[in-house]
Amino acid sequence: MKHIMRRTLGAMAAGAVLAAAGPVLAQSKTLKVVQHGNLTILDPVWTTAYVTRNHGYLIYDTLFAADGDYVAKPQMVDKYTVSPDKTVWTFTLRDGLEWHDGKPVTSEDCIASLQRWGKRDAMGTKLMDFVKEFKAVDGKTFQMILKEPYGLVLDTLAKPSSHVPFMMPKAVAETDAFKQFGVYTGSGPFIYQATESKPGERHVYLKNPKYKPRAEAPSGLAGGKVAKVDRVEIIEMPDPQQQVNALITGEIDIIEAPPHDLLPVLKKDKNIALDDWNPLGHVFVIRFNHLVKPFDNAKIRLAALYAINQEDYLKATVGDPAYYKVCGAAFICGTPNASTKGTEELLIKSNFEKSKALLKEAGYDGTPVVLMQSTTLPILTNTAPVTKALLEKGGFKVDMQSMDWQTLVTRRTKKDAPSAGGWNVFHTYSVSADALNPISNSYFVANGEKSSWFGWPNDPEMEKLRDAYAKETDPAKAKALAEAVQLRALETAQFGWIGQWYGPGARRTNVTGWLKAPVPVFWNIEKK
Amino acid sequence: MIDFIVRRLIAIIPVLTVVAVLVFLMLRLTPGDPAAVIAGDNATSDQIADIRTKLGLNEPIWTQFVIWIGNMLQGNFGESFFFKKTVGELIAQRIEPTLALAVCTLIFAVSISVPIGVLAAYRQGSVLDRVVMGFSVVGFSVPGFVIGYCLIYVFAIELGWLPVQGYIRIGVNFWGFLERMILPSLTLSVGFIALISRITRASVLEVLNEDYIRTARAKGLSNRVVLMRHALRNAAVPILTVIGLGIAILIGGAVVTESVFGLPGLGRLTVEAVLSRDFPTIQAVILMFSVVYVVVNLLIDISYTLFDPRIRY
């Protein structure tokens, strides 16, 4: 019966093929991908949404890119020089770079792109603090002239995750950085098909036939970006169970991030392979509100850090030890700035007695701390109950309030006391690629209400260390400064990094070449 | 009749005004700031404040309301906070899957529920009647998403007859469209079938006990003619009423069904807009659903006159 029905449907489908031969014939080289969320915003400077960043990597290119060892390598840039006093950086673009509309990529385009991005990105704004001016030397060469040496020029230009310094045509890049643009012309390996794309349904990208990949082999986000499929379709499919069903039946080729609880189902299917495309993974964070009681008191924050431990969070959220790592390094284990110094007593194991002693010393009056729990991001949902249990064992009283993530991200902007709609503590996570140094890792910013991330820590000593790190051009000294930043953050209990976790992607086995990088990229992928 | 229609159309105005005010106020009073959602996780408070200003969300609430109503009266639904598109464009893009789902569901539901309801009434107390009543209880009690997942497991994964998800526009590939409509329409129609079949059974049962049915039988008319021409036609008014009221169930069900089956319709647009606090889109979609609901029920009221000549407006 099954076969008869299949044959009947097959015959019906044959008619459909005749009716719509074009799209179906092209299907063999079409890569169908489901991402972790819906792609709604297409301006990667306007938002930090990771799906928008992924869209950016498909259609735009970058001046530099981080390779597999997280080292900045030229991408659109052919060669670059730096003056002996390290204040004049001269960049020359590769030959033959073209926008999707056929116009050449120019120095003016790159300068305008950097300026717009520099108004929104944390690392970008820091770099712009050091930039005296940009100068277009000729159509392919431009200079970035600094007020004083800055140690992170290349790391900043090769920033792998949101916001990524993507290059755009000058006319697009001149859009107000706080307004969304509506023209999607890049110079990257794929061309966005605005007319064919339907938000909420699918986004379509065609291979850019004029793209000139670098000659080097691909490594991380660097090297040759060779598009090996004719077409990429980002399919919008909100339900994780349906994503898995569609992968099993071959209706889609890749799921970027299937939830951990569905991995056993995928592992059982011989036509599906799991790929750990992001070896750095993600990192959980616990964030305190430094402006209101009781976490305006460093001793009480420290008491909280003594009460918690990473493994409890990771077991409750990820479960399978194959997909998490207990790691004391704030700048991510296995990366150049990694150090576990200072975490021998903190974050790794709970010390409830020490927590209680600190609370007594600090005069904690037993006022419940308001802990915000997000119930709509599955990976975060269980973090808050763990915190509640651990803090209570450590002597705190905790009022856990559940809400959807959108409510949480709104409420966390409030600086008032919890009784007036504010908050004391919440959890979030970031891709580890955003946390690799004290400048890109925005949780370390400590200049109070001026530009610190939510919780608004204010610690001039931390800012001095971050500035020193930014200016340091010797990698060994920079690493020592990163370690000092980590120690300072622990000393003041600025926030807590509470474990690294990994989420493999899933692909059909006829799809190969998924690169290991901090971001899912779709060049180099072949479909047989 | 014309007077009735005009009066009913005029009555839509206060209904929509109340809906507009309620939707607008509820959205503004519900926690959640679209600027914070747009800015993303790495944004600072200052950046969020800048975006809020650019979106006009710092204006007093009444100013925002007057601007919105003014634009709506000119046919301008505004621009989505997220998609770089007008809400009108978004609705136009998303209306086809929802319309297709609603039409297929209605066809499925009516063509199944009315005959089984009539048969159940005709054979009151029989096995068929018990089965229909049992089905209506189960169909009404089981949530749509459970039915959807069960159908997917059987027909898409185990048997491989139908696709798991997705939508192909009717103009692009008709068979592809049909293949992808079967499971969602079945899912959504189960509750509807349960409701209509039960009401049909009750209405027809009531009519079957009337004197004129006995007279029709005494005249020697066949059971088919008695049932279809005399019983069903006279029982049609409550059935039509339930179908009209069921449009609300259909709209609510579309939200879940479209999410389960990955249909890019207005139901999913509503969910996405609510989750991201896309105020202009939520306001326009809810207002549009209200218009649809009111207009469909007006059409149902008008259709009464076709089935019952005693009803005159």
PDB file of N, CA, C and O in Angstrom, chain A residues 167-229:
ATOM      1  N   MET A 167      31.630  44.607   5.093  1.00  0.00           N
ATOM      2  CA  MET A 167      31.790  45.722   4.163  1.00  0.00           C
ATOM      3  C   MET A 167      30.544  45.844   3.283  1.00  0.00           C
ATOM      4  O   MET A 167      30.016  44.837   2.799  1.00  0.00           O
ATOM      5  N   MET A 168      30.114  47.079   3.113  1.00  0.00           N
ATOM      6  CA  MET A 168      28.908  47.369   2.323  1.00  0.00           C
ATOM      7  C   MET A 168      29.183  48.542   1.403  1.00  0.00           C
ATOM      8  O   MET A 168      30.100  49.334   1.678  1.00  0.00           O
ATOM      9  N   PRO A 169      28.399  48.704   0.339  1.00  0.00           N
ATOM     10  CA  PRO A 169      28.600  49.873  -0.521  1.00  0.00           C
ATOM     11  C   PRO A 169      28.398  51.170   0.281  1.00  0.00           C
ATOM     12  O   PRO A 169      27.585  51.201   1.211  1.00  0.00           O
ATOM     13  N   LYS A 170      29.116  52.209  -0.092  1.00  0.00           N
ATOM     14  CA  LYS A 170      29.083  53.463   0.670  1.00  0.00           C
ATOM     15  C   LYS A 170      27.642  53.976   0.845  1.00  0.00           C
ATOM     16  O   LYS A 170      27.260  54.409   1.930  1.00  0.00           O
ATOM     17  N   ALA A 171      26.843  53.910  -0.232  1.00  0.00           N
ATOM     18  CA  ALA A 171      25.479  54.449  -0.159  1.00  0.00           C
ATOM     19  C   ALA A 171      24.665  53.721   0.918  1.00  0.00           C
ATOM     20  O   ALA A 171      23.832  54.333   1.589  1.00  0.00           O
ATOM     21  N   VAL A 172      24.917  52.445   1.088  1.00  0.00           N
ATOM     22  CA  VAL A 172      24.200  51.672   2.117  1.00  0.00           C
ATOM     23  C   VAL A 172      24.793  51.983   3.486  1.00  0.00           C
ATOM     24  O   VAL A 172      24.073  52.221   4.463  1.00  0.00           O
ATOM     25  N   ALA A 173      26.114  52.028   3.544  1.00  0.00           N
ATOM     26  CA  ALA A 173      26.790  52.226   4.829  1.00  0.00           C
ATOM     27  C   ALA A 173      26.565  53.623   5.393  1.00  0.00           C
ATOM     28  O   ALA A 173      26.806  53.851   6.584  1.00  0.00           O
ATOM     29  N   GLU A 174      26.104  54.534   4.579  1.00  0.00           N
ATOM     30  CA  GLU A 174      25.841  55.888   5.089  1.00  0.00           C
ATOM     31  C   GLU A 174      24.488  55.981   5.793  1.00  0.00           C
ATOM     32  O   GLU A 174      24.135  57.033   6.317  1.00  0.00           O
ATOM     33  N   THR A 175      23.731  54.887   5.824  1.00  0.00           N
ATOM     34  CA  THR A 175      22.471  54.863   6.576  1.00  0.00           C
ATOM     35  C   THR A 175      22.774  55.100   8.064  1.00  0.00           C
ATOM     36  O   THR A 175      23.782  54.605   8.578  1.00  0.00           O
ATOM     37  N   ASP A 176      21.914  55.864   8.715  1.00  0.00           N
ATOM     38  CA  ASP A 176      22.015  56.079  10.159  1.00  0.00           C
ATOM     39  C   ASP A 176      22.201  54.709  10.849  1.00  0.00           C
ATOM     40  O   ASP A 176      21.451  53.765  10.559  1.00  0.00           O
ATOM     41  N   ALA A 177      23.195  54.625  11.740  1.00  0.00           N
ATOM     42  CA  ALA A 177      23.500  53.338  12.380  1.00  0.00           C
ATOM     43  C   ALA A 177      22.348  52.835  13.248  1.00  0.00           C
ATOM     44  O   ALA A 177      22.304  51.661  13.612  1.00  0.00           O
ATOM     45  N   PHE A 178      21.418  53.733  13.589  1.00  0.00           N
ATOM     46  CA  PHE A 178      20.280  53.320  14.418  1.00  0.00           C
ATOM     47  C   PHE A 178      19.005  53.157  13.592  1.00  0.00           C
ATOM     48  O   PHE A 178      17.910  53.088  14.134  1.00  0.00           O
ATOM     49  N   LYS A 179      19.177  53.150  12.265  1.00  0.00           N
ATOM     50  CA  LYS A 179      18.035  52.857  11.387  1.00  0.00           C
ATOM     51  C   LYS A 179      18.403  51.669  10.508  1.00  0.00           C
ATOM     52  O   LYS A 179      19.567  51.496  10.158  1.00  0.00           O
ATOM     53  N   GLN A 180      17.381  50.895  10.122  1.00  0.00           N
ATOM     54  CA  GLN A 180      17.627  49.691   9.341  1.00  0.00           C
ATOM     55  C   GLN A 180      17.650  50.037   7.854  1.00  0.00           C
ATOM     56  O   GLN A 180      16.763  50.746   7.385  1.00  0.00           O
ATOM     57  N   PHE A 181      18.653  49.544   7.121  1.00  0.00           N
ATOM     58  CA  PHE A 181      18.645  49.807   5.678  1.00  0.00           C
ATOM     59  C   PHE A 181      17.817  48.748   4.953  1.00  0.00           C
ATOM     60  O   PHE A 181      17.473  47.705   5.518  1.00  0.00           O
ATOM     61  N   GLY A 182      17.484  49.034   3.688  1.00  0.00           N
ATOM     62  CA  GLY A 182      16.604  48.131   2.941  1.00  0.00           C
ATOM     63  C   GLY A 182      17.202  47.634   1.639  1.00  0.00           C
ATOM     64  O   GLY A 182      16.505  47.065   0.809  1.00  0.00           O
ATOM     65  N   VAL A 183      18.520  47.861   1.449  1.00  0.00           N
ATOM     66  CA  VAL A 183      19.185  47.386   0.221  1.00  0.00           C
ATOM     67  C   VAL A 183      20.242  46.375   0.648  1.00  0.00           C
ATOM     68  O   VAL A 183      21.046  46.673   1.534  1.00  0.00           O
ATOM     69  N   TYR A 184      20.229  45.209   0.038  1.00  0.00           N
ATOM     70  CA  TYR A 184      21.087  44.136   0.544  1.00  0.00           C
ATOM     71  C   TYR A 184      22.148  43.744  -0.487  1.00  0.00           C
ATOM     72  O   TYR A 184      22.173  42.628  -0.979  1.00  0.00           O
ATOM     73  N   THR A 185      23.000  44.704  -0.804  1.00  0.00           N
ATOM     74  CA  THR A 185      24.062  44.459  -1.774  1.00  0.00           C
ATOM     75  C   THR A 185      25.364  44.228  -1.032  1.00  0.00           C
ATOM     76  O   THR A 185      25.827  45.093  -0.296  1.00  0.00           O
ATOM     77  N   GLY A 186      25.928  43.066  -1.235  1.00  0.00           N
ATOM     78  CA  GLY A 186      27.209  42.765  -0.612  1.00  0.00           C
ATOM     79  C   GLY A 186      28.240  42.448  -1.668  1.00  0.00           C
ATOM     80  O   GLY A 186      28.036  42.724  -2.865  1.00  0.00           O
ATOM     81  N   SER A 187      29.348  41.854  -1.213  1.00  0.00           N
ATOM     82  CA  SER A 187      30.355  41.407  -2.177  1.00  0.00           C
ATOM     83  C   SER A 187      30.753  39.964  -1.846  1.00  0.00           C
ATOM     84  O   SER A 187      31.772  39.480  -2.296  1.00  0.00           O
ATOM     85  N   GLY A 188      29.940  39.307  -1.031  1.00  0.00           N
ATOM     86  CA  GLY A 188      30.280  37.972  -0.536  1.00  0.00           C
ATOM     87  C   GLY A 188      29.943  36.858  -1.515  1.00  0.00           C
ATOM     88  O   GLY A 188      29.496  37.113  -2.645  1.00  0.00           O
ATOM     89  N   PRO A 189      30.120  35.605  -1.083  1.00  0.00           N
ATOM     90  CA  PRO A 189      29.991  34.462  -1.999  1.00  0.00           C
ATOM     91  C   PRO A 189      28.562  34.142  -2.437  1.00  0.00           C
ATOM     92  O   PRO A 189      28.366  33.377  -3.362  1.00  0.00           O
ATOM     93  N   PHE A 190      27.569  34.721  -1.776  1.00  0.00           N
ATOM     94  CA  PHE A 190      26.186  34.488  -2.183  1.00  0.00           C
ATOM     95  C   PHE A 190      25.458  35.826  -2.349  1.00  0.00           C
ATOM     96  O   PHE A 190      25.831  36.824  -1.719  1.00  0.00           O
ATOM     97  N   ILE A 191      24.441  35.815  -3.202  1.00  0.00           N
ATOM     98  CA  ILE A 191      23.663  37.038  -3.473  1.00  0.00           C
ATOM     99  C   ILE A 191      22.254  36.839  -2.930  1.00  0.00           C
ATOM    100  O   ILE A 191      21.597  35.829  -3.238  1.00  0.00           O
ATOM    101  N   TYR A 192      21.810  37.785  -2.141  1.00  0.00           N
ATOM    102  CA  TYR A 192      20.469  37.681  -1.549  1.00  0.00           C
ATOM    103  C   TYR A 192      19.402  37.944  -2.608  1.00  0.00           C
ATOM    104  O   TYR A 192      19.505  38.911  -3.365  1.00  0.00           O
ATOM    105  N   GLN A 193      18.396  37.085  -2.652  1.00  0.00           N
ATOM    106  CA  GLN A 193      17.305  37.239  -3.613  1.00  0.00           C
ATOM    107  C   GLN A 193      16.092  37.825  -2.891  1.00  0.00           C
ATOM    108  O   GLN A 193      15.237  37.084  -2.384  1.00  0.00           O
ATOM    109  N   ALA A 194      16.030  39.151  -2.853  1.00  0.00           N
ATOM    110  CA  ALA A 194      14.974  39.804  -2.076  1.00  0.00           C
ATOM    111  C   ALA A 194      13.587  39.483  -2.624  1.00  0.00           C
ATOM    112  O   ALA A 194      12.633  39.317  -1.858  1.00  0.00           O
ATOM    113  N   THR A 195      13.478  39.372  -3.954  1.00  0.00           N
ATOM    114  CA  THR A 195      12.136  39.166  -4.516  1.00  0.00           C
ATOM    115  C   THR A 195      11.638  37.740  -4.246  1.00  0.00           C
ATOM    116  O   THR A 195      10.446  37.514  -4.086  1.00  0.00           O
ATOM    117  N   GLU A 196      12.562  36.798  -4.202  1.00  0.00           N
ATOM    118  CA  GLU A 196      12.165  35.407  -3.986  1.00  0.00           C
ATOM    119  C   GLU A 196      11.997  35.078  -2.501  1.00  0.00           C
ATOM    120  O   GLU A 196      11.344  34.096  -2.144  1.00  0.00           O
ATOM    121  N   SER A 197      12.634  35.873  -1.666  1.00  0.00           N
ATOM    122  CA  SER A 197      12.605  35.582  -0.228  1.00  0.00           C
ATOM    123  C   SER A 197      11.304  36.072   0.386  1.00  0.00           C
ATOM    124  O   SER A 197      10.810  37.140   0.024  1.00  0.00           O
ATOM    125  N   LYS A 198      10.783  35.270   1.285  1.00  0.00           N
ATOM    126  CA  LYS A 198       9.552  35.663   1.969  1.00  0.00           C
ATOM    127  C   LYS A 198       9.768  35.473   3.463  1.00  0.00           C
ATOM    128  O   LYS A 198       9.850  34.338   3.936  1.00  0.00           O
ATOM    129  N   PRO A 199       9.881  36.575   4.206  1.00  0.00           N
ATOM    130  CA  PRO A 199      10.109  36.451   5.654  1.00  0.00           C
ATOM    131  C   PRO A 199       9.054  35.563   6.287  1.00  0.00           C
ATOM    132  O   PRO A 199       7.884  35.656   5.956  1.00  0.00           O
ATOM    133  N   GLY A 200       9.501  34.699   7.175  1.00  0.00           N
ATOM    134  CA  GLY A 200       8.567  33.774   7.812  1.00  0.00           C
ATOM    135  C   GLY A 200       8.439  32.490   7.026  1.00  0.00           C
ATOM    136  O   GLY A 200       7.876  31.512   7.517  1.00  0.00           O
ATOM    137  N   GLU A 201       8.948  32.459   5.784  1.00  0.00           N
ATOM    138  CA  GLU A 201       8.831  31.265   4.951  1.00  0.00           C
ATOM    139  C   GLU A 201      10.226  30.787   4.555  1.00  0.00           C
ATOM    140  O   GLU A 201      10.665  29.722   4.945  1.00  0.00           O
ATOM    141  N   ARG A 202      10.939  31.585   3.782  1.00  0.00           N
ATOM    142  CA  ARG A 202      12.312  31.217   3.396  1.00  0.00           C
ATOM    143  C   ARG A 202      13.063  32.452   2.911  1.00  0.00           C
ATOM    144  O   ARG A 202      12.455  33.422   2.465  1.00  0.00           O
ATOM    145  N   HIS A 203      14.380  32.372   3.025  1.00  0.00           N
ATOM    146  CA  HIS A 203      15.252  33.397   2.457  1.00  0.00           C
ATOM    147  C   HIS A 203      16.144  32.694   1.448  1.00  0.00           C
ATOM    148  O   HIS A 203      16.690  31.628   1.726  1.00  0.00           O
ATOM    149  N   VAL A 204      16.283  33.295   0.289  1.00  0.00           N
ATOM    150  CA  VAL A 204      16.970  32.619  -0.818  1.00  0.00           C
ATOM    151  C   VAL A 204      18.245  33.380  -1.197  1.00  0.00           C
ATOM    152  O   VAL A 204      18.249  34.613  -1.285  1.00  0.00           O
ATOM    153  N   TYR A 205      19.310  32.612  -1.408  1.00  0.00           N
ATOM    154  CA  TYR A 205      20.611  33.158  -1.785  1.00  0.00           C
ATOM    155  C   TYR A 205      21.134  32.362  -2.973  1.00  0.00           C
ATOM    156  O   TYR A 205      21.088  31.141  -2.961  1.00  0.00           O
ATOM    157  N   LEU A 206      21.625  33.059  -3.987  1.00  0.00           N
ATOM    158  CA  LEU A 206      22.223  32.375  -5.130  1.00  0.00           C
ATOM    159  C   LEU A 206      23.729  32.553  -5.080  1.00  0.00           C
ATOM    160  O   LEU A 206      24.237  33.585  -4.613  1.00  0.00           O
ATOM    161  N   LYS A 207      24.426  31.564  -5.601  1.00  0.00           N
ATOM    162  CA  LYS A 207      25.891  31.628  -5.675  1.00  0.00           C
ATOM    163  C   LYS A 207      26.294  32.870  -6.473  1.00  0.00           C
ATOM    164  O   LYS A 207      25.697  33.159  -7.512  1.00  0.00           O
ATOM    165  N   ASN A 208      27.270  33.598  -5.969  1.00  0.00           N
ATOM    166  CA  ASN A 208      27.768  34.778  -6.674  1.00  0.00           C
ATOM    167  C   ASN A 208      28.812  34.314  -7.700  1.00  0.00           C
ATOM    168  O   ASN A 208      29.928  33.953  -7.331  1.00  0.00           O
ATOM    169  N   PRO A 209      28.461  34.314  -8.984  1.00  0.00           N
ATOM    170  CA  PRO A 209      29.393  33.755  -9.978  1.00  0.00           C
ATOM    171  C   PRO A 209      30.663  34.589 -10.141  1.00  0.00           C
ATOM    172  O   PRO A 209      31.671  34.086 -10.625  1.00  0.00           O
ATOM    173  N   LYS A 210      30.593  35.860  -9.715  1.00  0.00           N
ATOM    174  CA  LYS A 210      31.763  36.723  -9.912  1.00  0.00           C
ATOM    175  C   LYS A 210      32.670  36.768  -8.681  1.00  0.00           C
ATOM    176  O   LYS A 210      33.677  37.469  -8.680  1.00  0.00           O
ATOM    177  N   TYR A 211      32.281  36.057  -7.632  1.00  0.00           N
ATOM    178  CA  TYR A 211      33.085  36.132  -6.403  1.00  0.00           C
ATOM    179  C   TYR A 211      34.451  35.482  -6.614  1.00  0.00           C
ATOM    180  O   TYR A 211      34.548  34.388  -7.167  1.00  0.00           O
ATOM    181  N   LYS A 212      35.485  36.194  -6.182  1.00  0.00           N
ATOM    182  CA  LYS A 212      36.841  35.653  -6.321  1.00  0.00           C
ATOM    183  C   LYS A 212      37.339  35.229  -4.944  1.00  0.00           C
ATOM    184  O   LYS A 212      37.777  36.068  -4.152  1.00  0.00           O
ATOM    185  N   PRO A 213      37.279  33.918  -4.665  1.00  0.00           N
ATOM    186  CA  PRO A 213      37.735  33.459  -3.346  1.00  0.00           C
ATOM    187  C   PRO A 213      39.249  33.599  -3.223  1.00  0.00           C
ATOM    188  O   PRO A 213      39.959  33.578  -4.234  1.00  0.00           O
ATOM    189  N   ARG A 214      39.718  33.718  -2.012  1.00  0.00           N
ATOM    190  CA  ARG A 214      41.169  33.709  -1.789  1.00  0.00           C
ATOM    191  C   ARG A 214      41.714  32.334  -2.182  1.00  0.00           C
ATOM    192  O   ARG A 214      40.981  31.340  -2.185  1.00  0.00           O
ATOM    193  N   ALA A 215      43.003  32.298  -2.461  1.00  0.00           N
ATOM    194  CA  ALA A 215      43.610  31.042  -2.927  1.00  0.00           C
ATOM    195  C   ALA A 215      43.828  30.071  -1.767  1.00  0.00           C
ATOM    196  O   ALA A 215      43.871  28.848  -1.966  1.00  0.00           O
ATOM    197  N   GLU A 216      43.949  30.594  -0.536  1.00  0.00           N
ATOM    198  CA  GLU A 216      44.253  29.719   0.596  1.00  0.00           C
ATOM    199  C   GLU A 216      43.090  28.772   0.887  1.00  0.00           C
ATOM    200  O   GLU A 216      41.933  29.086   0.600  1.00  0.00           O
ATOM    201  N   ALA A 217      43.404  27.637   1.486  1.00  0.00           N
ATOM    202  CA  ALA A 217      42.342  26.702   1.898  1.00  0.00           C
ATOM    203  C   ALA A 217      41.508  27.348   2.999  1.00  0.00           C
ATOM    204  O   ALA A 217      42.025  28.160   3.771  1.00  0.00           O
ATOM    205  N   PRO A 218      40.231  27.013   3.076  1.00  0.00           N
ATOM    206  CA  PRO A 218      39.424  27.621   4.134  1.00  0.00           C
ATOM    207  C   PRO A 218      39.877  27.162   5.516  1.00  0.00           C
ATOM    208  O   PRO A 218      40.268  26.009   5.693  1.00  0.00           O
ATOM    209  N   SER A 219      39.858  28.091   6.456  1.00  0.00           N
ATOM    210  CA  SER A 219      40.214  27.769   7.841  1.00  0.00           C
ATOM    211  C   SER A 219      39.413  28.700   8.731  1.00  0.00           C
ATOM    212  O   SER A 219      39.582  29.915   8.655  1.00  0.00           O
ATOM    213  N   GLY A 220      38.531  28.151   9.537  1.00  0.00           N
ATOM    214  CA  GLY A 220      37.656  29.006  10.329  1.00  0.00           C
ATOM    215  C   GLY A 220      36.856  29.882   9.393  1.00  0.00           C
ATOM    216  O   GLY A 220      36.239  29.424   8.437  1.00  0.00           O
ATOM    217  N   LEU A 221      36.901  31.193   9.654  1.00  0.00           N
ATOM    218  CA  LEU A 221      36.180  32.133   8.794  1.00  0.00           C
ATOM    219  C   LEU A 221      37.099  32.721   7.731  1.00  0.00           C
ATOM    220  O   LEU A 221      36.676  33.568   6.946  1.00  0.00           O
ATOM    221  N   ALA A 222      38.374  32.296   7.741  1.00  0.00           N
ATOM    222  CA  ALA A 222      39.358  32.840   6.798  1.00  0.00           C
ATOM    223  C   ALA A 222      39.567  31.874   5.627  1.00  0.00           C
ATOM    224  O   ALA A 222      38.979  30.798   5.569  1.00  0.00           O
ATOM    225  N   GLY A 223      40.410  32.309   4.695  1.00  0.00           N
ATOM    226  CA  GLY A 223      40.724  31.463   3.538  1.00  0.00           C
ATOM    227  C   GLY A 223      39.675  31.576   2.445  1.00  0.00           C
ATOM    228  O   GLY A 223      38.796  32.442   2.487  1.00  0.00           O
ATOM    229  N   GLY A 224      39.781  30.662   1.469  1.00  0.00           N
ATOM    230  CA  GLY A 224      38.906  30.743   0.300  1.00  0.00           C
ATOM    231  C   GLY A 224      37.459  30.416   0.624  1.00  0.00           C
ATOM    232  O   GLY A 224      37.156  29.338   1.134  1.00  0.00           O
ATOM    233  N   LYS A 225      36.588  31.342   0.293  1.00  0.00           N
ATOM    234  CA  LYS A 225      35.151  31.111   0.503  1.00  0.00           C
ATOM    235  C   LYS A 225      34.573  30.611  -0.820  1.00  0.00           C
ATOM    236  O   LYS A 225      34.114  31.406  -1.650  1.00  0.00           O
ATOM    237  N   VAL A 226      34.628  29.304  -1.015  1.00  0.00           N
ATOM    238  CA  VAL A 226      34.170  28.734  -2.289  1.00  0.00           C
ATOM    239  C   VAL A 226      32.738  28.224  -2.121  1.00  0.00           C
ATOM    240  O   VAL A 226      32.474  27.324  -1.320  1.00  0.00           O
ATOM    241  N   ALA A 227      31.828  28.820  -2.874  1.00  0.00           N
ATOM    242  CA  ALA A 227      30.432  28.367  -2.830  1.00  0.00           C
ATOM    243  C   ALA A 227      30.314  27.108  -3.679  1.00  0.00           C
ATOM    244  O   ALA A 227      30.573  27.136  -4.879  1.00  0.00           O
ATOM    245  N   LYS A 228      29.939  25.996  -3.065  1.00  0.00           N
ATOM    246  CA  LYS A 228      29.867  24.724  -3.803  1.00  0.00           C
ATOM    247  C   LYS A 228      28.431  24.276  -4.058  1.00  0.00           C
ATOM    248  O   LYS A 228      28.207  23.179  -4.541  1.00  0.00           O
ATOM    249  N   VAL A 229      27.477  25.094  -3.664  1.00  0.00           N
ATOM    250  CA  VAL A 229      26.079  24.843  -4.055  1.00  0.00           C
ATOM    251  C   VAL A 229      25.594  26.074  -4.817  1.00  0.00           C
ATOM    252  O   VAL A 229      26.150  27.165  -4.668  1.00  0.00           O
TER     253      VAL A 229
END
